[in-house]
Coordinates of C-alpha atoms (C1' of nucleotides) in Angstrom, one line a residue:
Chain S
M3 CA 70.1 -43.1 -25.1
E4 CA 69.5 -41.9 -28.6
Q5 CA 71.5 -38.8 -28.0
T6 CA 75.2 -38.5 -27.8
L7 CA 75.8 -36.1 -25.6
Y8 CA 79.5 -34.2 -25.0
I9 CA 80.5 -32.5 -21.6
Y10 CA 83.4 -30.6 -20.8
N11 CA 84.8 -32.4 -17.8
S12 CA 87.0 -30.1 -15.8
I13 CA 89.3 -32.4 -14.2
T14 CA 90.3 -33.6 -17.6
R15 CA 90.2 -30.3 -19.3
E16 CA 88.4 -32.1 -22.2
K17 CA 85.0 -33.0 -23.9
E18 CA 83.9 -36.1 -23.2
K19 CA 81.6 -38.5 -24.3
F20 CA 78.8 -38.7 -21.5
S21 CA 77.9 -42.1 -20.2
S22 CA 76.3 -42.8 -17.1
I23 CA 77.4 -44.9 -14.8
I24 CA 74.0 -47.0 -14.4
P25 CA 72.3 -46.9 -17.7
G26 CA 69.4 -44.9 -18.2
H27 CA 70.4 -43.2 -14.4
V28 CA 72.4 -39.9 -13.8
G29 CA 73.4 -38.8 -10.0
M30 CA 74.1 -35.2 -10.3
Y31 CA 75.3 -33.5 -7.2
V32 CA 75.6 -29.3 -7.3
C33 CA 76.8 -27.2 -4.1
G34 CA 73.8 -25.0 -3.0
P35 CA 73.6 -21.7 -1.4
T36 CA 75.2 -21.0 2.0
V37 CA 72.1 -19.5 3.6
Y38 CA 73.3 -16.7 5.6
S39 CA 72.4 -13.8 3.5
D40 CA 70.4 -13.1 0.4
V41 CA 71.3 -14.9 -2.5
H42 CA 72.6 -12.4 -5.7
L43 CA 71.8 -12.9 -9.2
G44 CA 75.4 -14.7 -9.6
N45 CA 74.5 -17.2 -7.4
V46 CA 71.4 -17.6 -9.6
R47 CA 73.3 -17.9 -12.8
T48 CA 74.9 -21.2 -11.4
F49 CA 71.8 -23.0 -10.0
L50 CA 70.2 -22.0 -13.6
T51 CA 72.6 -23.1 -15.4
F52 CA 72.6 -26.9 -13.4
D53 CA 68.8 -26.4 -13.8
M54 CA 68.8 -26.5 -17.6
V55 CA 71.7 -29.5 -17.6
R56 CA 69.1 -31.5 -15.5
R57 CA 66.2 -30.5 -17.6
Y58 CA 68.4 -31.4 -20.7
L59 CA 69.3 -34.7 -19.4
E60 CA 65.6 -35.6 -18.3
F61 CA 64.4 -34.8 -22.0
I62 CA 66.9 -37.0 -23.4
G63 CA 65.3 -39.7 -21.4
Y64 CA 67.5 -40.2 -18.1
K65 CA 65.9 -40.5 -14.6
V66 CA 68.1 -37.7 -12.8
R67 CA 68.4 -37.7 -9.4
Y68 CA 69.4 -34.2 -8.3
V69 CA 71.0 -33.5 -5.1
R70 CA 71.7 -30.1 -4.4
N71 CA 72.5 -29.2 -0.4
I72 CA 71.7 -26.3 1.6
T73 CA 74.8 -25.3 3.6
D74 CA 73.4 -24.0 7.2
V75 CA 76.3 -24.5 9.2
G76 CA 80.0 -24.6 9.4
H77 CA 81.8 -21.7 7.3
L78 CA 84.2 -20.0 9.2
T79 CA 84.7 -16.6 8.1
G80 CA 88.8 -16.8 7.9
D81 CA 91.0 -19.8 7.8
S82 CA 92.5 -18.7 11.3
D83 CA 91.3 -20.3 14.6
D84 CA 89.2 -17.5 15.7
G85 CA 87.3 -17.4 13.1
E86 CA 83.2 -17.3 13.8
D87 CA 80.7 -19.5 12.0
K88 CA 79.1 -17.2 9.7
I89 CA 75.5 -18.3 10.7
A90 CA 76.2 -17.5 14.5
K91 CA 77.6 -14.6 13.8
K92 CA 75.0 -13.1 11.9
A93 CA 72.5 -14.8 14.7
K94 CA 74.0 -12.5 17.3
L95 CA 73.7 -9.5 15.0
E96 CA 70.2 -9.9 14.3
N97 CA 69.3 -11.5 17.6
L98 CA 68.1 -14.4 15.8
E99 CA 68.6 -18.2 16.6
P100 CA 70.6 -19.6 14.2
M101 CA 68.0 -22.0 12.8
E102 CA 66.0 -18.9 12.4
V103 CA 68.6 -17.1 10.4
V104 CA 68.9 -20.6 8.5
Q105 CA 65.0 -21.1 8.0
K106 CA 64.4 -17.0 6.9
Y107 CA 67.4 -17.4 4.1
T108 CA 66.4 -20.8 3.0
N109 CA 62.9 -19.6 2.5
G110 CA 64.1 -16.7 0.4
F111 CA 66.5 -18.9 -1.6
H112 CA 63.3 -21.1 -2.8
D113 CA 61.7 -18.1 -3.7
V114 CA 64.0 -17.0 -6.1
M115 CA 64.2 -20.3 -7.1
T116 CA 60.4 -20.2 -8.3
I117 CA 60.7 -16.8 -9.6
F118 CA 63.3 -17.8 -12.1
N119 CA 61.4 -21.2 -12.6
I120 CA 64.6 -23.1 -11.5
G121 CA 63.2 -26.5 -10.4
R122 CA 63.6 -28.0 -7.2
P123 CA 66.5 -30.9 -6.7
S124 CA 65.4 -34.3 -5.8
I125 CA 67.1 -34.3 -2.6
E126 CA 67.9 -31.0 -0.8
P127 CA 69.8 -32.2 2.0
T128 CA 71.1 -29.8 5.3
A129 CA 74.4 -30.1 6.6
T130 CA 72.8 -30.1 10.3
G131 CA 70.7 -32.7 9.4
H132 CA 73.7 -34.8 8.8
I133 CA 76.0 -34.2 11.5
I134 CA 76.3 -38.3 12.6
E135 CA 77.5 -39.1 9.0
Q136 CA 79.9 -36.2 8.7
I137 CA 81.4 -37.4 12.2
E138 CA 81.5 -41.2 10.9
M139 CA 83.4 -40.1 7.6
I140 CA 86.0 -37.6 9.8
Q141 CA 86.2 -41.5 11.5
D142 CA 87.1 -43.0 8.5
I143 CA 89.3 -40.7 7.4
I144 CA 91.3 -40.8 10.3
S145 CA 91.7 -44.4 10.8
N146 CA 92.8 -44.3 7.2
G147 CA 95.5 -42.4 8.4
F148 CA 95.2 -38.8 6.2
A149 CA 93.6 -36.9 9.4
Y150 CA 94.8 -35.8 12.6
V151 CA 92.9 -34.5 16.2
S152 CA 94.7 -31.4 17.6
N153 CA 93.3 -29.8 20.3
G154 CA 89.8 -30.9 20.1
S155 CA 89.5 -30.4 16.3
V156 CA 90.5 -32.6 13.4
Y157 CA 92.5 -31.4 10.3
F158 CA 93.1 -33.2 6.8
D159 CA 96.7 -34.3 6.3
V160 CA 97.0 -33.0 2.6
R161 CA 100.9 -33.9 3.1
K162 CA 100.3 -37.4 3.8
F163 CA 97.5 -37.6 1.0
S164 CA 99.7 -36.3 -1.4
E165 CA 101.8 -38.9 -0.9
K166 CA 99.5 -41.6 -2.1
F167 CA 97.2 -39.4 -4.3
N168 CA 97.1 -36.4 -6.4
Y169 CA 95.8 -33.5 -4.2
G170 CA 95.5 -30.4 -6.8
K171 CA 94.3 -32.3 -9.4
L172 CA 91.0 -30.7 -9.9
S173 CA 92.3 -27.1 -9.6
G174 CA 95.8 -27.9 -11.5
R175 CA 97.8 -27.0 -8.2
V176 CA 101.3 -28.1 -7.5
I177 CA 101.3 -29.1 -3.7
D178 CA 104.9 -27.8 -3.5
D179 CA 103.4 -24.2 -4.9
L180 CA 100.6 -24.2 -2.4
L181 CA 102.9 -24.6 0.4
S182 CA 105.1 -21.9 -0.3
N183 CA 102.2 -19.7 -1.2
T184 CA 99.9 -20.6 2.0
R185 CA 102.8 -20.5 4.7
D186 CA 101.2 -19.2 7.7
L187 CA 104.1 -17.2 10.0
D188 CA 101.1 -18.0 13.0
G189 CA 103.6 -20.9 15.2
Q190 CA 100.5 -20.9 17.1
D191 CA 98.7 -23.1 14.6
E192 CA 97.1 -26.2 15.4
K193 CA 97.6 -27.3 11.6
R194 CA 100.9 -29.4 11.2
D195 CA 100.8 -27.9 7.8
G196 CA 99.7 -24.7 6.2
L197 CA 97.5 -26.7 3.7
D198 CA 95.5 -28.7 6.1
F199 CA 92.1 -27.9 6.6
A200 CA 89.6 -28.6 9.1
L201 CA 87.4 -31.6 9.1
W202 CA 85.6 -30.7 12.7
K203 CA 86.2 -27.6 14.8
K204 CA 86.3 -27.0 18.5
A205 CA 83.5 -24.5 19.3
E206 CA 84.6 -22.0 21.5
P207 CA 82.2 -21.3 24.4
Q208 CA 80.3 -18.4 22.6
H209 CA 79.6 -20.5 19.3
L210 CA 76.0 -20.9 19.1
M211 CA 75.9 -23.8 16.8
R212 CA 77.7 -27.1 18.3
W213 CA 77.4 -30.9 18.5
N214 CA 78.8 -33.5 20.5
S215 CA 81.7 -35.4 18.9
P216 CA 84.3 -38.0 19.7
W217 CA 86.3 -34.9 19.7
G218 CA 84.2 -33.1 22.0
E219 CA 81.8 -30.3 21.4
G220 CA 81.9 -28.6 18.2
F221 CA 81.1 -28.2 14.3
P222 CA 82.0 -29.4 10.8
G223 CA 84.6 -28.3 8.7
W224 CA 83.8 -26.1 5.5
H225 CA 84.0 -29.1 3.4
I226 CA 82.8 -32.0 4.7
E227 CA 79.1 -31.9 4.2
C228 CA 79.3 -32.3 0.4
S229 CA 81.6 -35.1 0.6
V230 CA 79.3 -36.6 3.2
M231 CA 75.9 -35.9 1.3
S232 CA 76.9 -36.8 -2.0
T233 CA 77.9 -40.3 -0.9
K234 CA 75.1 -40.9 1.5
Y235 CA 72.5 -40.1 -1.6
L236 CA 74.4 -40.9 -4.6
G237 CA 77.1 -43.5 -3.9
K238 CA 80.9 -43.9 -3.6
E239 CA 81.1 -42.8 -7.4
F240 CA 78.5 -40.7 -9.0
D241 CA 78.2 -39.0 -12.5
I242 CA 78.4 -35.3 -12.4
H243 CA 79.0 -32.8 -10.0
G244 CA 78.5 -29.2 -10.5
G245 CA 79.1 -25.8 -8.7
G246 CA 80.7 -22.6 -9.5
M247 CA 84.1 -22.2 -10.5
D248 CA 85.3 -20.4 -7.3
L249 CA 84.4 -23.4 -5.7
K250 CA 86.8 -25.2 -7.6
F251 CA 89.7 -24.6 -5.4
P252 CA 89.9 -25.0 -2.4
H253 CA 86.5 -26.4 -2.2
H254 CA 85.9 -29.3 -4.5
E255 CA 89.2 -30.4 -4.2
C256 CA 89.1 -30.8 -0.7
E257 CA 86.0 -32.7 -1.2
I258 CA 87.7 -35.0 -3.7
A259 CA 90.6 -35.5 -1.2
Q260 CA 87.6 -36.3 1.7
N261 CA 86.1 -38.9 -0.6
V262 CA 89.4 -40.7 -1.4
G263 CA 90.7 -40.1 2.3
A264 CA 87.7 -42.1 3.5
T265 CA 86.3 -44.7 1.0
G266 CA 89.5 -45.1 -1.5
H267 CA 87.2 -43.9 -4.3
E268 CA 87.8 -40.9 -6.9
P269 CA 83.9 -39.6 -6.5
V270 CA 83.3 -38.0 -9.6
R271 CA 83.0 -38.6 -13.0
Y272 CA 82.3 -35.5 -14.8
W273 CA 83.2 -32.3 -13.0
M274 CA 81.1 -29.1 -14.5
H275 CA 81.9 -25.7 -13.5
G276 CA 79.6 -22.6 -14.3
N277 CA 81.8 -19.6 -14.9
M278 CA 80.8 -16.3 -13.0
L279 CA 78.7 -13.5 -13.8
T280 CA 80.6 -10.2 -13.9
V281 CA 79.7 -6.3 -14.0
N282 CA 81.4 -4.1 -15.9
G283 CA 84.0 -6.9 -15.9
R284 CA 84.2 -7.9 -12.6
K285 CA 82.9 -11.0 -10.6
M286 CA 79.5 -10.3 -9.1
A287 CA 80.2 -10.8 -5.4
K288 CA 79.0 -9.1 -2.0
S289 CA 82.5 -8.1 -1.0
E290 CA 82.6 -6.3 -4.5
G291 CA 79.4 -4.1 -3.9
N292 CA 78.3 -4.9 -7.1
G293 CA 76.0 -7.6 -6.7
F294 CA 72.3 -6.6 -6.7
T295 CA 69.4 -9.0 -5.7
P296 CA 67.1 -10.7 -7.9
E297 CA 64.2 -8.3 -6.3
E298 CA 66.2 -5.3 -7.3
L299 CA 66.8 -6.6 -10.5
I300 CA 63.3 -7.3 -10.9
T301 CA 62.3 -3.8 -9.7
G302 CA 65.0 -2.1 -11.5
N303 CA 65.4 -0.4 -7.8
H304 CA 69.4 -0.4 -7.8
K305 CA 72.1 2.3 -9.0
L306 CA 73.1 -0.2 -11.6
L307 CA 70.2 -0.3 -13.1
E308 CA 68.4 1.6 -15.7
R309 CA 65.0 -0.3 -15.1
G310 CA 63.7 -3.7 -14.0
Y311 CA 63.5 -6.9 -16.0
T312 CA 61.2 -9.7 -15.9
P313 CA 62.5 -12.8 -14.7
M314 CA 62.3 -14.8 -17.9
T315 CA 64.1 -12.0 -19.6
V316 CA 66.9 -12.7 -17.1
R317 CA 66.9 -16.4 -17.9
F318 CA 66.8 -16.1 -21.6
F319 CA 69.6 -13.4 -21.0
F320 CA 71.8 -16.0 -19.1
L321 CA 70.7 -18.6 -21.2
M322 CA 72.5 -16.5 -24.3
G323 CA 76.0 -17.4 -23.1
H324 CA 77.8 -20.7 -22.6
Y325 CA 77.7 -21.6 -18.9
A326 CA 81.5 -21.9 -19.2
S327 CA 82.1 -18.7 -20.1
T328 CA 81.8 -15.1 -18.0
L329 CA 78.9 -13.4 -18.9
D330 CA 79.0 -9.8 -18.3
F331 CA 75.9 -8.0 -17.1
S332 CA 75.0 -4.5 -18.5
N333 CA 71.6 -2.5 -19.3
E334 CA 72.2 -2.5 -22.8
A335 CA 72.8 -6.4 -23.0
L336 CA 69.9 -6.9 -20.9
Q337 CA 67.7 -4.8 -23.0
A338 CA 69.2 -6.7 -26.3
A339 CA 68.1 -10.0 -24.4
E340 CA 64.6 -9.0 -23.7
R341 CA 63.9 -7.4 -27.2
G342 CA 65.2 -11.0 -28.4
Y343 CA 63.0 -13.0 -26.2
K344 CA 60.0 -10.9 -26.9
R345 CA 60.3 -11.5 -30.4
M346 CA 61.2 -15.2 -29.8
T347 CA 57.4 -15.5 -27.3
A348 CA 55.7 -13.4 -30.2
A349 CA 56.6 -15.8 -32.8
I350 CA 55.4 -18.8 -30.8
Q351 CA 51.9 -17.1 -30.3
T352 CA 52.1 -16.1 -34.2
L353 CA 52.5 -19.8 -35.0
K354 CA 49.2 -20.9 -33.4
Q355 CA 48.0 -18.5 -36.5
V356 CA 49.5 -19.5 -39.4
T357 CA 47.3 -20.8 -41.8
P358 CA 48.3 -24.5 -43.2
S359 CA 49.0 -25.2 -46.6
E360 CA 49.0 -28.2 -48.8
K361 CA 52.7 -28.4 -49.3
S362 CA 55.6 -27.2 -47.2
D363 CA 58.5 -24.9 -47.9
F364 CA 60.2 -25.9 -44.5
D365 CA 61.7 -29.0 -43.1
A366 CA 61.6 -28.7 -39.2
S367 CA 63.4 -32.1 -38.8
K368 CA 66.3 -30.8 -39.9
L369 CA 66.0 -27.7 -37.2
R370 CA 65.4 -30.3 -34.6
E371 CA 68.2 -32.4 -35.3
A372 CA 70.0 -28.8 -34.9
C373 CA 69.0 -28.2 -31.7
Y374 CA 69.9 -31.5 -30.6
A375 CA 73.6 -31.0 -32.1
A376 CA 73.4 -27.6 -29.8
M377 CA 72.6 -29.2 -26.8
N378 CA 74.7 -32.0 -27.4
D379 CA 77.6 -30.0 -27.6
D380 CA 78.4 -29.4 -24.0
F381 CA 75.0 -27.8 -23.2
N382 CA 75.5 -25.0 -26.0
T383 CA 72.6 -22.6 -25.4
P384 CA 73.4 -19.7 -27.1
V385 CA 73.5 -21.9 -29.9
L386 CA 70.3 -23.5 -29.4
I387 CA 68.6 -20.2 -29.1
S388 CA 70.0 -19.2 -32.8
E389 CA 68.5 -22.1 -34.0
L390 CA 65.3 -21.0 -32.5
F391 CA 65.6 -17.7 -33.9
E392 CA 65.8 -19.1 -37.1
A393 CA 62.3 -20.7 -36.6
V394 CA 61.1 -17.5 -35.6
R395 CA 61.7 -16.1 -39.0
V396 CA 60.3 -19.0 -40.8
I397 CA 57.1 -18.4 -38.5
N398 CA 56.8 -15.0 -39.2
S399 CA 57.6 -15.4 -43.3
A400 CA 54.7 -17.9 -43.0
K401 CA 52.4 -15.9 -41.4
E402 CA 52.9 -13.0 -44.0
G403 CA 52.7 -15.5 -46.6
S404 CA 55.9 -15.7 -48.3
I405 CA 56.6 -19.0 -47.5
K406 CA 54.3 -22.0 -47.1
L407 CA 54.1 -24.5 -43.8
S408 CA 52.0 -27.9 -43.9
A409 CA 49.8 -28.5 -40.8
E410 CA 52.4 -31.2 -40.5
Q411 CA 55.4 -28.7 -40.2
I412 CA 53.4 -26.2 -37.9
E413 CA 52.8 -29.3 -35.3
A414 CA 56.6 -30.3 -35.8
L415 CA 57.5 -26.4 -35.1
T416 CA 55.1 -26.3 -32.4
Q417 CA 57.0 -29.1 -30.9
I418 CA 60.3 -27.8 -31.2
F419 CA 59.5 -25.0 -28.9
Q420 CA 57.4 -27.2 -26.7
D421 CA 60.6 -29.4 -26.4
F422 CA 63.3 -27.0 -26.3
F423 CA 62.0 -23.4 -25.3
Y424 CA 59.9 -24.8 -22.4
A425 CA 60.9 -28.2 -21.4
V426 CA 65.0 -27.7 -22.0
M427 CA 65.5 -24.2 -21.4
G428 CA 62.8 -24.1 -18.7
M429 CA 61.3 -21.0 -20.2
K430 CA 57.8 -20.2 -18.8
D431 CA 55.0 -17.7 -20.5
E432 CA 54.9 -14.6 -18.0
E433 CA 51.4 -13.4 -17.7
G434 CA 50.7 -10.3 -18.3
S435 CA 48.5 -8.6 -15.8
G436 CA 45.4 -8.0 -18.2
T437 CA 44.4 -11.5 -19.4
S438 CA 41.1 -11.9 -17.5
E439 CA 37.8 -12.5 -19.4
L440 CA 36.7 -9.1 -18.5
T441 CA 39.9 -7.5 -20.0
E442 CA 39.7 -9.7 -22.9
S443 CA 35.9 -8.5 -23.9
L444 CA 36.8 -4.6 -23.0
M445 CA 39.8 -4.7 -25.3
Q446 CA 37.9 -5.9 -28.0
M447 CA 34.8 -3.6 -27.5
I448 CA 38.2 -1.3 -27.8
I449 CA 39.7 -2.6 -30.9
G450 CA 35.9 -2.7 -32.4
M451 CA 35.3 1.2 -31.7
R452 CA 38.9 1.8 -33.3
A453 CA 38.4 -0.4 -36.5
D454 CA 35.2 1.6 -37.2
A455 CA 36.8 4.9 -36.5
K456 CA 39.2 3.6 -39.1
A457 CA 36.7 2.4 -41.5
N458 CA 35.5 5.6 -41.3
K459 CA 39.0 7.6 -42.0
D460 CA 38.5 9.0 -38.4
Y461 CA 41.9 8.8 -37.7
A462 CA 42.1 11.3 -35.1
T463 CA 39.8 9.1 -33.0
S464 CA 41.7 6.1 -34.1
D465 CA 44.9 7.4 -32.9
K466 CA 43.4 8.8 -29.8
L467 CA 42.9 5.5 -28.7
R468 CA 45.5 3.6 -29.6
D469 CA 47.9 6.8 -27.8
A470 CA 45.8 6.6 -24.6
L471 CA 46.1 2.8 -24.5
A472 CA 50.0 3.0 -24.9
K473 CA 49.8 5.0 -21.6
I474 CA 48.6 2.6 -19.5
H475 CA 51.2 0.0 -21.4
V476 CA 48.9 -1.8 -23.8
Q477 CA 50.2 -1.9 -27.3
I478 CA 47.6 -2.0 -30.5
K479 CA 49.4 -3.6 -33.8
D480 CA 47.2 -3.3 -37.1
T481 CA 47.7 -6.4 -38.9
K482 CA 45.7 -7.1 -42.0
E483 CA 43.2 -9.3 -40.3
G484 CA 42.8 -6.5 -37.3
A485 CA 44.2 -5.3 -34.6
T486 CA 46.1 -7.4 -31.9
W487 CA 47.1 -5.7 -28.3
S488 CA 49.3 -6.7 -25.7
Y489 CA 50.3 -5.7 -22.5
E490 CA 54.0 -4.4 -21.9
G491 CA 53.9 -3.7 -18.4
Chain U
rG17 C1' 104.6 -13.6 -6.7
rG18 C1' 102.1 -18.1 -8.1
rU19 C1' 98.3 -21.4 -11.1
rC20 C1' 94.8 -21.1 -15.0
rC21 C1' 91.3 -18.6 -18.4
rU22 C1' 90.5 -15.1 -21.8
rG23 C1' 91.0 -10.8 -25.9
rU24 C1' 85.6 -11.5 -32.1
rG25 C1' 82.0 -6.1 -35.9
rG26 C1' 78.8 0.1 -32.4
rC27 C1' 76.6 -3.5 -28.4
rC28 C1' 75.8 -8.6 -26.5
rG29 C1' 77.7 -13.4 -27.7
rA30 C1' 78.7 -18.5 -30.8
rG31 C1' 82.5 -20.6 -33.8
rC32 C1' 88.3 -23.0 -32.4
rG33 C1' 92.0 -25.4 -39.4
rG34 C1' 88.8 -24.1 -45.5
rC35 C1' 82.0 -23.2 -45.5
rU36 C1' 78.9 -15.2 -44.3
rA37 C1' 76.2 -18.3 -36.3
rG38 C1' 72.5 -15.8 -33.9
rG39 C1' 70.5 -11.5 -30.8
rC40 C1' 70.2 -6.3 -30.1
rU41 C1' 71.4 -1.3 -32.3
rC42 C1' 71.9 1.8 -36.7
rA43 C1' 70.2 2.6 -42.8
rG44 C1' 67.6 1.6 -46.8
rC45 C1' 63.2 -0.9 -49.0
rU46 C1' 58.6 -3.5 -48.5
rC47 C1' 53.6 -3.4 -46.2
rU48 C1' 50.7 0.5 -43.5
rG49 C1' 46.1 6.2 -43.5
rC50 C1' 50.1 7.2 -39.8
rA51 C1' 52.8 4.0 -36.3
rA52 C1' 54.4 -0.5 -34.1
rA53 C1' 55.3 -5.4 -35.8
rA54 C1' 56.8 -8.4 -39.6
rG55 C1' 59.9 -9.3 -44.1
rC56 C1' 63.8 -8.6 -47.4
rU57 C1' 68.7 -6.0 -48.3
rG58 C1' 72.9 -3.5 -46.5
rC59 C1' 77.2 -2.8 -42.3
rU60 C1' 81.2 -8.9 -43.2
rA61 C1' 84.8 -8.5 -37.7
rC62 C1' 88.4 -11.7 -35.6
rU63 C1' 94.8 -7.1 -29.9
rC64 C1' 99.5 -6.8 -32.1
rC65 C1' 104.1 -9.4 -33.9
rG66 C1' 106.5 -13.6 -35.9
rG67 C1' 105.7 -19.2 -37.1
rU68 C1' 103.5 -23.9 -38.9
rU69 C1' 99.9 -24.9 -43.2
rC70 C1' 98.1 -25.1 -49.9
rG71 C1' 94.7 -22.4 -46.6
rA72 C1' 94.5 -19.7 -39.5
rA73 C1' 89.6 -15.9 -36.0
rU74 C1' 90.7 -21.1 -35.2
rC75 C1' 97.5 -24.4 -34.1
rC76 C1' 102.5 -22.9 -31.9
rG77 C1' 105.8 -18.7 -29.7
rG78 C1' 106.1 -14.1 -28.2
rA79 C1' 103.9 -8.7 -26.7
rC80 C1' 100.3 -5.9 -24.9
rG81 C1' 95.3 -6.1 -22.6
rG82 C1' 91.4 -8.2 -19.3
rG83 C1' 89.4 -11.8 -15.6
rA84 C1' 89.5 -16.0 -12.1
rC85 C1' 91.8 -18.7 -8.4
rC86 C1' 95.7 -18.9 -4.4
rU87 C1' 91.3 -16.6 1.9
rC88 C1' 84.6 -17.0 2.3
rC89 C1' 82.1 -16.7 -2.3
rA90 C1' 78.1 -19.8 -7.3

RNA sequence: GGUCCUGUGGCCGAGCGGCUAGGCUCAGCUCUGCAAAAGCUGCUACUCCGGUUCGAAUCCGGACGGGACCUCCA
């Protein structure tokens, strides 16, 4: 690789030089959604973050195998024995088959990913599709002595594990602190220890999702699917594991324990955690009631939203903050991002109209280096964007004539936007709703009429035309070369 | 209560030992029939109190504020 990439590794808490296990190839696993309800915007941020990571890795020449799972079974509602499978609960509520619920929300999730131009993973495995593999890994963990069977369920023995390995390494927990904090008063508990977590749960009679296992009918525990599927598709040790910050503990911690317990291998080289989207300083979460769906965001149909925003505005907004920092949502911030985004896309269009000069006052190669430098520094998209705005100023100045650009430099700038704005940031042009041939010729007709009126100094007519167009969200801008129009719907 | 993160100009948001990030907003100017757009100029900040240093927003200690995790959560 020509680029030297640095990644902040959550488990070492340091920025580290990235080097893949197999040269030229990267294995990346990201915890996907639990498909029992609509995704909200906070979820989208995480998937968008790792979409950007994947795009950059591919851009600098890696072949990436990107695995992102669909959790369609197994997450209990609580840490108690009477906890219900979330999906089964929802199914009863809506009178649907569990797999019908799963399908419905999986489809919805895919639609949302498409809207935000978030690429599909290379492999998108489901938990229900890997029950056999999960049972096998649980058996391995048992035979290695790190799990025990209790009343038809199987639990991971955290105490036993921590005698040999470091449980809590990723999240910085100290096992004794954890014990004093999670001590359960429930004496009936099947667990030997409050910290132990389920690998396999016995299914109660009313439980809908159930599979046969060596321990009776049941379903897999909360964390085992990720260990199994990452191992199956990426190997015992792989390059990058991503997910939201809120999964660090216990989910990712348990994943490590399971992998090490089963294979003896530390599974992940680089842990990456995306930070939360907040609203008024608080985490966006279903339970807080401050989450809105992507649909609500686009239509503006939510009490927190003054109006709607396009998907690419939101994508730009997300990328304006670093993935590892919390990002606070507000209408003001969204509107600022929207204006910046429009300014940038306008400049990309403007670049096509810049007349080349013999010589050039600008050297795009330095800018290109700066773009790489920003991304190489732990995917610093806010800095990348600030570099791109440098190019915006250059383009506009060139159009205005205050600086000169050679054909070569124009080409280089075009390529920078092609590479970093479209390929790496994953932006795409949003079609206004009036770009058909008919619309275009009608607009040229109107602009021509208005130009005639202006030539005759009939400003009443020219303003009337402009105002009328403004009412249907078509904006006219007069330039030296004549008027341009754009749809601002 | 425990663990960890964080506090930057009107707003958002980078930087994390010396070199005005950037975006949005606001004001002025240029251009323009008027707008809009664009360009230029201006507004130059780092919660507070100590310390280290030739030099700190940036490192260390403390105070105060905000947040995340410790339970399903991207």
